[in-house]
């Protein structure tokens, strides 16, 4: 008798910067979600596919839950809750050193209204290497008093502590069924979008203040060449003329450095030579264009 296959969706939710993208990348074993020091960097519901024994776990990496102000923010939060409600299991990530913040309290309150009754919600206290054991135990007790989590895990997504235990548990809890994806597929996002996300990560790391949230990257053309290399042309859309100069940098130094850093990641991800070409264009109203939202995997209407 061969062991039955399992397949299911797991939504990772939490405040911005709680470590969801880092955990997703650690589980999948490849970079499928951008990781930066800035909040709100994950815009689309990126799905990473992880195999554990005969179980296929499909992770939904949702945008960080926060108080939305702009149309883009509202669409991101709607995507996050949509991903959570559709999942078989939800994992709430909380940063150990920040504890039960007002933001986490708001998420827990919202879960009571938005999560279907009977849906399994696990707690993962992340960045455990930053606090003492007694602080962890006290935080775990406080959080479990606030919400009936089915399991609690102590992890460090960055260093890998406790991640295997969480993955094995998830594999045993998802439903029996046939796999959704081929065994060697790690993400269901088109490669074009993953490539755009990698470039946007480098821009976010390089730039400061509000500008990263007022730009987007789209892959315009993708050409797999006979010599085994890939040519990728991307456009960086910014909202104002002044932003274009910031992205380009003095004598084009900034965009050149961004392109070099993105190309290194793309070569590692695609495992082939990559020729990356970036253009910067001003598009004043891109934040109000339905096509830009579709490109990011978001619903324009959710921003209303």
XYZ file of C-alpha atoms in Angstrom:
304
model
C 0.000 0.000 0.000
C 1.405 3.386 -0.982
C 0.739 6.327 1.300
C -2.165 8.525 0.161
C -1.248 11.890 -1.335
C -2.325 15.116 0.324
C -2.699 18.620 -1.084
C -3.893 21.834 0.466
C -3.524 25.589 0.732
C -1.877 27.300 3.705
C -2.247 31.063 4.171
C 0.481 32.956 5.998
C -0.929 36.098 7.612
C 0.390 38.695 10.008
C 1.526 42.268 10.327
C 3.883 43.741 7.719
C 7.458 42.511 8.235
C 6.384 39.628 10.498
C 8.492 37.278 8.353
C 5.897 35.749 6.029
C 7.973 36.085 2.864
C 11.088 34.774 4.617
C 9.137 31.756 5.915
C 7.659 31.069 2.463
C 11.092 31.185 0.842
C 12.528 28.923 3.571
C 9.712 26.371 3.164
C 9.923 26.289 -0.615
C 13.711 26.408 -0.716
C 13.859 29.171 -3.328
C 13.163 32.861 -3.596
C 9.562 33.242 -4.731
C 8.593 36.233 -2.602
C 10.503 39.460 -2.148
C 12.054 40.132 1.231
C 13.055 43.658 2.239
C 13.372 45.768 5.362
C 10.390 47.856 4.249
C 6.804 47.012 5.163
C 4.039 46.159 2.696
C 6.395 44.823 0.024
C 4.341 41.736 -0.890
C 1.556 42.877 -3.189
C 0.313 39.736 -4.877
C -0.854 36.485 -3.308
C 2.286 34.607 -4.249
C 1.895 30.857 -4.003
C 4.942 28.782 -3.211
C 4.697 25.022 -3.579
C 6.422 22.786 -1.033
C 6.676 18.979 -0.997
C 6.799 17.115 2.327
C 6.664 13.351 1.843
C 3.555 12.618 -0.202
C 1.970 15.961 0.751
C 1.965 19.064 -1.429
C 1.621 22.261 0.599
C 0.686 25.334 -1.422
C 1.559 28.496 0.491
C -0.379 31.694 -0.054
C 1.915 34.560 0.934
C -0.486 37.396 1.631
C 0.329 41.099 1.838
C 0.904 42.222 5.424
C -2.326 43.204 7.131
C -2.396 46.868 8.081
C -4.748 49.862 8.113
C -5.265 50.703 4.436
C -5.199 54.310 3.213
C -4.820 54.286 -0.582
C -6.602 52.237 -3.224
C -3.535 49.993 -3.590
C -3.450 49.431 0.188
C -7.140 48.461 0.255
C -6.688 46.031 -2.651
C -3.695 44.453 -0.864
C -5.621 43.962 2.388
C -8.611 42.511 0.499
C -6.202 40.070 -1.201
C -4.773 39.060 2.161
C -8.140 38.247 3.712
C -9.307 36.557 0.503
C -6.265 34.289 0.575
C -6.842 33.454 4.231
C -10.538 32.663 3.862
C -9.898 30.299 0.918
C -7.085 28.356 2.629
C -7.314 24.967 4.365
C -5.082 26.172 7.199
C -4.047 29.642 8.353
C -0.759 30.372 10.080
C -0.595 33.661 11.994
C 2.968 34.939 12.310
C 3.845 37.120 15.293
C 7.254 38.644 15.964
C 8.581 37.422 19.317
C 10.340 40.667 20.224
C 7.304 42.840 19.420
C 4.776 40.715 21.296
C 1.011 41.202 21.157
C 0.899 44.555 19.352
C -2.169 46.618 18.543
C -1.819 45.451 14.923
C -1.851 41.766 15.925
C -4.829 42.384 18.229
C -6.685 43.940 15.279
C -5.872 40.900 13.088
C -7.111 38.503 15.792
C -10.328 40.533 16.155
C -10.819 40.484 12.373
C -10.208 36.711 12.223
C -13.253 36.151 14.415
C -15.429 37.868 11.779
C -13.668 36.926 8.538
C -12.494 33.349 9.066
C -15.048 30.552 8.471
C -16.060 28.718 11.634
C -14.058 25.545 12.166
C -11.106 26.646 10.002
C -7.771 25.629 11.522
C -5.557 28.516 12.620
C -2.048 27.838 13.924
C 0.259 30.318 15.638
C 3.911 30.724 14.679
C 5.964 32.951 16.947
C 8.829 34.095 14.737
C 12.304 35.532 15.431
C 12.582 33.523 18.662
C 16.346 34.061 18.742
C 15.695 37.674 19.756
C 14.084 37.001 23.151
C 14.541 34.854 26.264
C 12.658 31.591 26.836
C 10.483 32.961 29.644
C 9.359 35.849 27.424
C 8.390 33.366 24.709
C 6.331 31.251 27.084
C 4.511 34.294 28.444
C 3.755 35.562 24.921
C 2.502 32.136 23.827
C 0.133 31.996 26.803
C -1.124 35.527 26.105
C -1.786 34.847 22.437
C -3.514 31.517 23.059
C -5.765 33.233 25.563
C -6.694 35.796 22.907
C -7.545 33.179 20.221
C -8.074 29.373 20.151
C -5.079 28.369 18.018
C -4.945 24.652 17.212
C -1.135 24.546 17.560
C 1.700 26.895 18.506
C 5.156 26.809 16.918
C 8.316 28.634 17.958
C 10.371 29.415 14.858
C 13.065 31.524 13.257
C 12.196 31.765 9.571
C 15.508 33.439 8.833
C 17.687 30.837 10.573
C 15.420 27.832 10.019
C 14.752 26.948 13.672
C 11.454 25.066 14.093
C 10.521 25.394 10.409
C 10.802 21.654 9.684
C 8.460 20.858 12.573
C 5.889 23.340 11.272
C 6.139 21.959 7.722
C 5.685 18.337 8.872
C 2.636 19.325 10.941
C 1.074 21.201 8.008
C 1.680 18.196 5.721
C -0.284 15.988 8.110
C -3.178 18.434 8.485
C -3.998 19.288 4.866
C -6.680 17.161 3.174
C -6.048 13.940 1.290
C -6.197 14.485 -2.431
C -4.281 14.712 -5.692
C -1.538 17.312 -6.094
C -2.398 20.641 -7.697
C 0.990 21.104 -9.387
C 3.801 19.005 -10.876
C 6.233 17.796 -8.211
C 9.070 20.022 -9.423
C 7.044 23.256 -9.662
C 7.771 25.752 -6.873
C 5.392 28.598 -7.666
C 2.229 29.189 -9.654
C 3.050 32.774 -10.503
C 4.165 33.301 -14.083
C 7.947 33.624 -14.334
C 7.397 37.106 -15.780
C 5.812 38.260 -12.523
C 8.456 36.624 -10.318
C 11.136 38.380 -12.400
C 9.341 41.720 -11.927
C 9.095 41.112 -8.176
C 12.834 40.413 -7.958
C 13.613 43.736 -9.660
C 11.117 45.560 -7.435
C 12.835 44.084 -4.371
C 16.158 45.567 -5.492
C 14.524 48.957 -6.086
C 12.899 48.838 -2.653
C 16.210 48.056 -0.985
C 17.982 50.829 -2.871
C 15.421 53.619 -2.526
C 13.923 55.254 0.537
C 10.766 56.813 2.007
C 7.499 56.650 0.022
C 8.910 56.138 -3.455
C 9.014 52.300 -3.426
C 5.235 52.194 -2.923
C 4.685 54.570 -5.841
C 6.476 52.438 -8.394
C 5.765 49.117 -10.020
C 7.737 46.836 -12.317
C 6.312 44.965 -15.292
C 8.043 42.428 -17.504
C 7.371 43.641 -21.040
C 9.105 40.904 -23.051
C 10.652 37.526 -22.259
C 12.745 35.684 -24.832
C 14.316 32.265 -24.248
C 17.222 32.206 -26.720
C 18.654 29.203 -28.632
C 21.967 29.552 -26.742
C 20.198 28.734 -23.445
C 20.089 32.298 -22.155
C 17.026 34.487 -21.501
C 16.495 38.134 -22.435
C 14.123 40.009 -20.120
C 12.925 43.569 -20.800
C 11.200 45.326 -17.918
C 9.590 48.718 -17.380
C 9.724 50.530 -14.043
C 6.643 52.752 -13.808
C 6.832 55.783 -11.500
C 4.149 58.319 -10.654
C 6.102 61.586 -11.175
C 8.891 63.069 -13.279
C 10.936 63.707 -10.145
C 10.742 60.017 -9.244
C 12.233 59.030 -12.598
C 15.423 60.934 -11.799
C 15.663 59.267 -8.377
C 15.266 55.789 -9.859
C 17.809 56.470 -12.610
C 20.323 58.075 -10.214
C 23.361 60.147 -11.098
C 24.450 59.167 -14.647
C 22.146 56.143 -14.411
C 24.113 54.605 -11.528
C 21.075 53.618 -9.426
C 19.149 51.772 -12.145
C 22.387 50.127 -13.311
C 23.105 48.812 -9.795
C 19.483 47.631 -9.444
C 19.717 45.807 -12.773
C 22.974 44.092 -11.803
C 21.589 42.944 -8.430
C 18.332 41.711 -9.995
C 20.211 39.854 -12.730
C 22.292 37.946 -10.154
C 19.093 36.741 -8.425
C 17.441 35.900 -11.746
C 20.430 33.828 -12.867
C 20.293 31.891 -9.575
C 16.509 31.424 -9.809
C 16.321 30.449 -13.490
C 19.659 28.572 -13.488
C 20.664 30.045 -16.850
C 22.363 33.219 -18.175
C 20.074 36.269 -18.102
C 20.246 39.514 -20.093
C 18.145 42.082 -18.197
C 17.198 45.460 -19.665
C 15.371 48.092 -17.591
C 13.519 51.228 -18.695
C 11.985 53.850 -16.411
C 8.740 55.498 -17.522
C 6.514 58.113 -15.901
C 2.886 57.042 -15.634
C 1.149 59.555 -13.315
C -2.045 57.564 -12.709
C -0.743 53.991 -12.602
C -2.145 53.597 -9.074
C -5.633 54.077 -10.592
C -5.245 51.794 -13.618
C -6.988 48.379 -13.493
C -4.327 46.815 -15.771
C -1.534 47.572 -13.290
C -3.502 45.796 -10.537
C -4.116 42.758 -12.743
C -0.373 42.593 -13.444
C 0.225 42.409 -9.654
C -2.431 39.736 -9.128
C -4.747 42.138 -7.302
C -8.385 43.051 -7.939
C -8.836 46.731 -8.842
C -12.390 46.701 -7.452
C -11.099 45.670 -4.005
C -9.528 49.125 -3.684
C -12.927 50.859 -3.781
